[in-house]
């Protein structure tokens, strides 16, 4: 799945950056000849056997942040009202120190599924922080009224709980305007560790232009799903940055082997 839309970054002060988001689910088509593909297949990367859970092997040890991504399909005629109402409530929660949660970003799609809002939350403190927020929100009349009003505007909604890969940046506000690309990959069961091994080496090729925002994998919800979030000045900058990555030795190898894991 991939989407594109308007993203708002929230800081700890009232200032919010409004940016643009784009995200596509795409599978790179390769121009390697059949002979080269056959030759490369002889060199299979060895994957070390698992000795722990995905969450312990792949996520950051120095933080205990848990993320939640929400997908809301909005009735087209209500999209503007939905955005206004959601931004007001999110802003209050983000700045209320009684709630251990932060709004990382909030999008409307440009390309992909239309009239969709995507929200990314961070819970510092992991599952206990999430549980604390949920319990408090159940007692918050203002929030319950918001949910009731919001339900009139929605067609459907779904969410996932995520952990961030240890080798990615932690999402942080950045100067704009930008466009943001959310790329989502659905892996074959049992390949998450191998994916992480390849991307731990590959991410260095995508850091020079500061385009890497965050990398996540699902913990609860649809499993074996990976999300990569990128930022670019505009679509032309995106094309140039991605083309530049292909000139670096090792990037093509990483893409080649990770494509086989989907």
GROMACS .gro file of C-alpha atoms in nm:
model
  262
    1UNK     CA    1   0.000   0.000   0.000
    2UNK     CA    2   0.125   0.347  -0.066
    3UNK     CA    3  -0.024   0.685  -0.007
    4UNK     CA    4   0.050   1.051  -0.044
    5UNK     CA    5  -0.094   1.353   0.132
    6UNK     CA    6  -0.053   1.641   0.372
    7UNK     CA    7   0.150   1.573   0.683
    8UNK     CA    8   0.160   1.773   1.003
    9UNK     CA    9   0.459   1.735   1.235
   10UNK     CA   10   0.392   1.816   1.600
   11UNK     CA   11   0.652   1.963   1.833
   12UNK     CA   12   0.631   2.008   2.206
   13UNK     CA   13   0.532   2.370   2.149
   14UNK     CA   14   0.219   2.482   1.959
   15UNK     CA   15   0.415   2.525   1.634
   16UNK     CA   16   0.331   2.259   1.377
   17UNK     CA   17   0.498   2.197   1.044
   18UNK     CA   18   0.262   2.125   0.757
   19UNK     CA   19   0.420   1.913   0.489
   20UNK     CA   20   0.323   1.681   0.207
   21UNK     CA   21   0.323   1.302   0.220
   22UNK     CA   22   0.346   1.048  -0.052
   23UNK     CA   23   0.362   0.675  -0.023
   24UNK     CA   24   0.351   0.392  -0.268
   25UNK     CA   25   0.387   0.021  -0.231
   26UNK     CA   26   0.621  -0.069  -0.510
   27UNK     CA   27   0.833  -0.361  -0.615
   28UNK     CA   28   1.144  -0.267  -0.808
   29UNK     CA   29   1.172  -0.433  -1.147
   30UNK     CA   30   1.527  -0.539  -1.215
   31UNK     CA   31   1.720  -0.511  -1.538
   32UNK     CA   32   1.964  -0.788  -1.457
   33UNK     CA   33   1.993  -1.040  -1.735
   34UNK     CA   34   1.876  -1.396  -1.676
   35UNK     CA   35   2.237  -1.515  -1.673
   36UNK     CA   36   2.336  -1.264  -1.408
   37UNK     CA   37   2.033  -1.350  -1.198
   38UNK     CA   38   2.125  -1.721  -1.222
   39UNK     CA   39   2.486  -1.646  -1.130
   40UNK     CA   40   2.393  -1.433  -0.830
   41UNK     CA   41   2.153  -1.698  -0.704
   42UNK     CA   42   2.451  -1.925  -0.642
   43UNK     CA   43   2.563  -1.699  -0.358
   44UNK     CA   44   2.295  -1.740  -0.098
   45UNK     CA   45   2.325  -1.521   0.210
   46UNK     CA   46   2.341  -1.729   0.523
   47UNK     CA   47   2.086  -1.630   0.786
   48UNK     CA   48   2.180  -1.689   1.146
   49UNK     CA   49   1.929  -1.898   1.342
   50UNK     CA   50   1.692  -1.707   1.568
   51UNK     CA   51   1.768  -1.702   1.939
   52UNK     CA   52   1.507  -1.448   2.049
   53UNK     CA   53   1.185  -1.276   1.941
   54UNK     CA   54   1.173  -1.031   1.651
   55UNK     CA   55   1.100  -0.745   1.889
   56UNK     CA   56   1.414  -0.813   2.095
   57UNK     CA   57   1.641  -0.881   1.799
   58UNK     CA   58   1.534  -0.592   1.574
   59UNK     CA   59   1.402  -0.307   1.791
   60UNK     CA   60   1.594  -0.041   1.981
   61UNK     CA   61   1.716  -0.146   2.325
   62UNK     CA   62   1.788   0.207   2.448
   63UNK     CA   63   1.424   0.315   2.412
   64UNK     CA   64   1.096   0.149   2.493
   65UNK     CA   65   0.880   0.344   2.250
   66UNK     CA   66   0.578   0.177   2.096
   67UNK     CA   67   0.412   0.319   1.785
   68UNK     CA   68   0.058   0.299   1.657
   69UNK     CA   69  -0.038   0.367   1.297
   70UNK     CA   70  -0.402   0.439   1.218
   71UNK     CA   71  -0.574   0.428   0.878
   72UNK     CA   72  -0.904   0.613   0.856
   73UNK     CA   73  -1.108   0.606   0.536
   74UNK     CA   74  -1.310   0.927   0.540
   75UNK     CA   75  -1.629   1.012   0.357
   76UNK     CA   76  -1.513   1.258   0.087
   77UNK     CA   77  -1.760   1.528   0.184
   78UNK     CA   78  -1.630   1.524   0.544
   79UNK     CA   79  -1.256   1.523   0.483
   80UNK     CA   80  -1.197   1.891   0.562
   81UNK     CA   81  -1.411   1.879   0.877
   82UNK     CA   82  -1.242   1.553   0.981
   83UNK     CA   83  -0.896   1.707   0.944
   84UNK     CA   84  -0.990   2.011   1.149
   85UNK     CA   85  -1.151   1.811   1.428
   86UNK     CA   86  -0.872   1.552   1.444
   87UNK     CA   87  -0.597   1.816   1.448
   88UNK     CA   88  -0.761   1.996   1.740
   89UNK     CA   89  -0.794   1.683   1.953
   90UNK     CA   90  -0.450   1.547   1.859
   91UNK     CA   91  -0.289   1.877   1.948
   92UNK     CA   92  -0.447   1.872   2.294
   93UNK     CA   93  -0.339   1.515   2.364
   94UNK     CA   94   0.009   1.579   2.232
   95UNK     CA   95   0.068   1.866   2.474
   96UNK     CA   96  -0.112   1.715   2.775
   97UNK     CA   97   0.159   1.574   3.000
   98UNK     CA   98  -0.095   1.348   3.170
   99UNK     CA   99  -0.103   1.137   2.852
  100UNK     CA  100   0.226   0.958   2.768
  101UNK     CA  101   0.170   0.980   2.393
  102UNK     CA  102   0.290   1.197   2.105
  103UNK     CA  103   0.157   1.260   1.755
  104UNK     CA  104   0.448   1.191   1.521
  105UNK     CA  105   0.260   1.273   1.203
  106UNK     CA  106  -0.083   1.294   1.045
  107UNK     CA  107  -0.145   1.258   0.672
  108UNK     CA  108  -0.410   1.277   0.402
  109UNK     CA  109  -0.327   1.063   0.101
  110UNK     CA  110  -0.239   1.211  -0.235
  111UNK     CA  111  -0.153   0.896  -0.431
  112UNK     CA  112  -0.286   0.557  -0.333
  113UNK     CA  113  -0.612   0.513  -0.146
  114UNK     CA  114  -0.800   0.841  -0.173
  115UNK     CA  115  -0.977   1.030   0.108
  116UNK     CA  116  -0.769   0.845   0.364
  117UNK     CA  117  -0.608   0.981   0.679
  118UNK     CA  118  -0.302   0.815   0.829
  119UNK     CA  119  -0.188   0.895   1.184
  120UNK     CA  120   0.133   0.784   1.356
  121UNK     CA  121   0.149   0.792   1.739
  122UNK     CA  122   0.440   0.727   1.972
  123UNK     CA  123   0.398   0.589   2.326
  124UNK     CA  124   0.713   0.644   2.530
  125UNK     CA  125   0.714   0.366   2.784
  126UNK     CA  126   0.579   0.094   2.556
  127UNK     CA  127   0.270  -0.111   2.640
  128UNK     CA  128   0.222   0.038   2.990
  129UNK     CA  129   0.206   0.387   2.834
  130UNK     CA  130  -0.045   0.268   2.574
  131UNK     CA  131  -0.262   0.106   2.840
  132UNK     CA  132  -0.247   0.419   3.056
  133UNK     CA  133  -0.360   0.635   2.763
  134UNK     CA  134  -0.646   0.403   2.673
  135UNK     CA  135  -0.771   0.388   3.030
  136UNK     CA  136  -0.763   0.766   3.067
  137UNK     CA  137  -0.932   0.825   2.732
  138UNK     CA  138  -1.219   0.595   2.831
  139UNK     CA  139  -1.288   0.838   3.116
  140UNK     CA  140  -1.241   1.152   2.907
  141UNK     CA  141  -1.585   1.285   2.808
  142UNK     CA  142  -1.443   1.534   2.560
  143UNK     CA  143  -1.256   1.256   2.381
  144UNK     CA  144  -1.561   1.028   2.382
  145UNK     CA  145  -1.766   1.308   2.226
  146UNK     CA  146  -1.494   1.349   1.964
  147UNK     CA  147  -1.506   0.979   1.876
  148UNK     CA  148  -1.883   0.992   1.843
  149UNK     CA  149  -1.866   1.291   1.610
  150UNK     CA  150  -1.576   1.139   1.416
  151UNK     CA  151  -1.765   0.815   1.357
  152UNK     CA  152  -2.016   1.004   1.144
  153UNK     CA  153  -1.736   1.100   0.907
  154UNK     CA  154  -1.570   0.760   0.862
  155UNK     CA  155  -1.625   0.471   0.625
  156UNK     CA  156  -1.381   0.235   0.797
  157UNK     CA  157  -1.070   0.233   1.012
  158UNK     CA  158  -0.788  -0.002   1.114
  159UNK     CA  159  -0.463   0.017   1.307
  160UNK     CA  160  -0.137  -0.160   1.384
  161UNK     CA  161   0.108  -0.151   1.675
  162UNK     CA  162   0.468  -0.106   1.560
  163UNK     CA  163   0.824  -0.117   1.687
  164UNK     CA  164   1.104   0.080   1.524
  165UNK     CA  165   1.408  -0.089   1.371
  166UNK     CA  166   1.724  -0.032   1.574
  167UNK     CA  167   1.923   0.087   1.271
  168UNK     CA  168   1.674   0.358   1.160
  169UNK     CA  169   1.647   0.716   1.279
  170UNK     CA  170   1.388   0.798   1.542
  171UNK     CA  171   1.122   1.015   1.371
  172UNK     CA  172   1.169   1.382   1.457
  173UNK     CA  173   1.030   1.716   1.333
  174UNK     CA  174   1.219   1.872   1.042
  175UNK     CA  175   1.198   2.200   0.851
  176UNK     CA  176   0.954   2.200   0.562
  177UNK     CA  177   0.777   2.202   0.339
  178UNK     CA  178   0.851   1.841   0.238
  179UNK     CA  179   0.674   1.547   0.085
  180UNK     CA  180   0.673   1.222   0.279
  181UNK     CA  181   0.663   0.876   0.128
  182UNK     CA  182   0.535   0.579   0.325
  183UNK     CA  183   0.641   0.251   0.166
  184UNK     CA  184   0.480  -0.064   0.301
  185UNK     CA  185   0.614  -0.416   0.247
  186UNK     CA  186   0.445  -0.746   0.332
  187UNK     CA  187   0.708  -1.011   0.399
  188UNK     CA  188   0.693  -1.385   0.379
  189UNK     CA  189   0.664  -1.537   0.728
  190UNK     CA  190   1.004  -1.614   0.876
  191UNK     CA  191   1.200  -1.356   0.674
  192UNK     CA  192   1.186  -1.054   0.908
  193UNK     CA  193   1.533  -1.114   1.055
  194UNK     CA  194   1.687  -1.147   0.710
  195UNK     CA  195   1.513  -0.827   0.603
  196UNK     CA  196   1.659  -0.647   0.903
  197UNK     CA  197   2.008  -0.781   0.833
  198UNK     CA  198   2.001  -0.651   0.475
  199UNK     CA  199   1.854  -0.310   0.563
  200UNK     CA  200   2.098  -0.256   0.850
  201UNK     CA  201   2.366  -0.246   0.580
  202UNK     CA  202   2.157  -0.073   0.313
  203UNK     CA  203   2.031   0.223   0.518
  204UNK     CA  204   2.373   0.391   0.509
  205UNK     CA  205   2.318   0.449   0.137
  206UNK     CA  206   2.005   0.655   0.210
  207UNK     CA  207   2.131   0.890   0.481
  208UNK     CA  208   2.329   1.156   0.295
  209UNK     CA  209   2.025   1.366   0.200
  210UNK     CA  210   1.853   1.308   0.535
  211UNK     CA  211   1.563   1.139   0.357
  212UNK     CA  212   1.529   0.850   0.605
  213UNK     CA  213   1.263   0.939   0.864
  214UNK     CA  214   1.175   0.608   1.029
  215UNK     CA  215   1.151   0.233   0.984
  216UNK     CA  216   0.897   0.011   1.163
  217UNK     CA  217   0.767  -0.345   1.176
  218UNK     CA  218   0.431  -0.463   1.304
  219UNK     CA  219   0.401  -0.612   1.650
  220UNK     CA  220   0.021  -0.643   1.679
  221UNK     CA  221  -0.223  -0.636   1.391
  222UNK     CA  222  -0.130  -0.767   1.047
  223UNK     CA  223   0.203  -0.942   1.103
  224UNK     CA  224   0.519  -0.947   0.887
  225UNK     CA  225   0.454  -0.593   0.766
  226UNK     CA  226   0.730  -0.330   0.736
  227UNK     CA  227   0.685   0.045   0.694
  228UNK     CA  228   0.960   0.280   0.573
  229UNK     CA  229   0.898   0.656   0.597
  230UNK     CA  230   1.099   0.894   0.376
  231UNK     CA  231   1.106   1.273   0.335
  232UNK     CA  232   1.187   1.474   0.022
  233UNK     CA  233   1.171   1.838  -0.077
  234UNK     CA  234   0.952   1.753  -0.377
  235UNK     CA  235   0.891   1.477  -0.631
  236UNK     CA  236   1.188   1.581  -0.845
  237UNK     CA  237   1.414   1.565  -0.539
  238UNK     CA  238   1.275   1.221  -0.465
  239UNK     CA  239   1.366   1.096  -0.811
  240UNK     CA  240   1.718   1.240  -0.795
  241UNK     CA  241   1.782   1.103  -0.446
  242UNK     CA  242   1.664   0.754  -0.536
  243UNK     CA  243   1.868   0.753  -0.859
  244UNK     CA  244   2.174   0.861  -0.664
  245UNK     CA  245   2.134   0.563  -0.429
  246UNK     CA  246   2.157   0.325  -0.723
  247UNK     CA  247   2.503   0.459  -0.804
  248UNK     CA  248   2.638   0.340  -0.469
  249UNK     CA  249   2.797  -0.006  -0.449
  250UNK     CA  250   2.589  -0.238  -0.234
  251UNK     CA  251   2.250  -0.072  -0.275
  252UNK     CA  252   2.153  -0.289  -0.574
  253UNK     CA  253   2.248  -0.602  -0.380
  254UNK     CA  254   2.035  -0.504  -0.082
  255UNK     CA  255   1.731  -0.434  -0.301
  256UNK     CA  256   1.783  -0.755  -0.498
  257UNK     CA  257   1.782  -0.979  -0.192
  258UNK     CA  258   1.508  -0.801   0.001
  259UNK     CA  259   1.275  -0.821  -0.302
  260UNK     CA  260   1.293  -1.200  -0.269
  261UNK     CA  261   1.161  -1.181   0.088
  262UNK     CA  262   0.820  -1.040  -0.012
   0.00000   0.00000   0.00000
